[in-house]
Amino acid sequence: MLKPVNDKDLDCICPEIRPEHMNWWHQTMGVSSPSICENIAIGVIDTGFLGHKNIPSLVYHSKHSDTPLKEDSHGSQIVRLITNGANGFENGLLSDVKIHFFDAKLNASSSLARGVTFPTEKLDENLVIEGIDYLSGVVGVDLINLSAGCKEAVEPEVLTEAIKTAELRGCLVIAATGNEGHYEASLPARLPEVVGVGGVGVSNIAPRGTYVDLMQGNAEADNQVGSVSGVGEFFVHARSCRSKGLDVIAPSIGVTLTMSTGYVTDIEGTSFGCPMVTSVLAKKLDQDQVYLEASAERRAQRARAVLQGMCRDVGFNKNDQGMGIPMLEGRAK
């Protein structure tokens, strides 16, 4: 039975999505079924959303009084990819995990709001910096997911310092590289202290003639393809920022997602590969006794080492894949 697609969602690229195509990216990340993550806390810095109170495992942190965005904002989509929660989400890689969500949405009173039309899903980069410090220091999360770049960071050195401080506290920041197709990741993904997540396409998941199929064909024509034995075939996602700052890759095109209305759509961007990496790493660390017993200054280093051990070589040029795709049990070596 076909599920309806949200015709108002501009990212939708397939006229209909079959049930067997719903969670293909679960298999790509080596997740056979969502499971509970008991010992790891994930921080998410993104745009706020309505309905966050319906997720029992989510703690919402906001520094301004603006009404959060709609139910299906960018921040909501990131959370949906991480956890199923308890309110009917159908997509999350983890069935339950403690999430501390920091709302960094740009509001009208911000010094960065000039020329911006509201409502907006832009982030206030000053709040991003504050969120990194708050989540790693006051809250003490293990991982921070940042599915956005700070292209206009007014004080990039302050951003860098916040991330270095988070690392010393034992918190690893995982950030999307960006979607401009440049050969350099955006800030903060390209910083050495950050895990930069780029995108990858999975071959033969989309109907013929769709946008995903077209992107696959273009990659094949340029010989930008690869495979992982027992997992599948892959192609370079041309819109993903690559080379400098790229550490790992994850699905970023044709990613299926169930919206709050029950509609099923598909989305594109390194924003969405980022929480997949955060999720599988969180689950791996949840079972890693060395990590759980490590001192603060060694935890981030251990997390990075564990992530490296999870990665599978796709066969791309290193500039297009970094260490490869991190996969859970049964997939990674």
XYZ file of N, CA and C in Angstrom, residues 106-114 124:
30
model
N 17.095 32.037 14.877
C 17.249 33.487 14.807
C 15.918 34.155 15.123
N 15.924 35.120 16.037
C 14.696 35.849 16.348
C 14.859 37.318 15.984
N 13.734 38.006 15.921
C 13.709 39.362 15.376
C 14.549 40.357 16.165
N 14.811 40.089 17.430
C 15.567 41.023 18.261
C 17.075 40.829 18.149
N 17.506 39.817 17.415
C 18.931 39.515 17.305
C 19.662 40.566 16.472
N 20.932 40.757 16.789
C 21.765 41.673 16.012
C 22.020 41.157 14.603
N 21.746 39.873 14.364
C 21.961 39.277 13.045
C 20.692 39.239 12.207
N 19.609 39.853 12.699
C 18.302 39.726 12.051
C 18.067 40.741 10.945
N 18.949 41.696 10.762
C 18.733 42.741 9.764
C 18.607 42.147 8.364
N 20.792 31.669 14.691
C 21.567 32.773 15.249
C 22.917 32.191 15.650
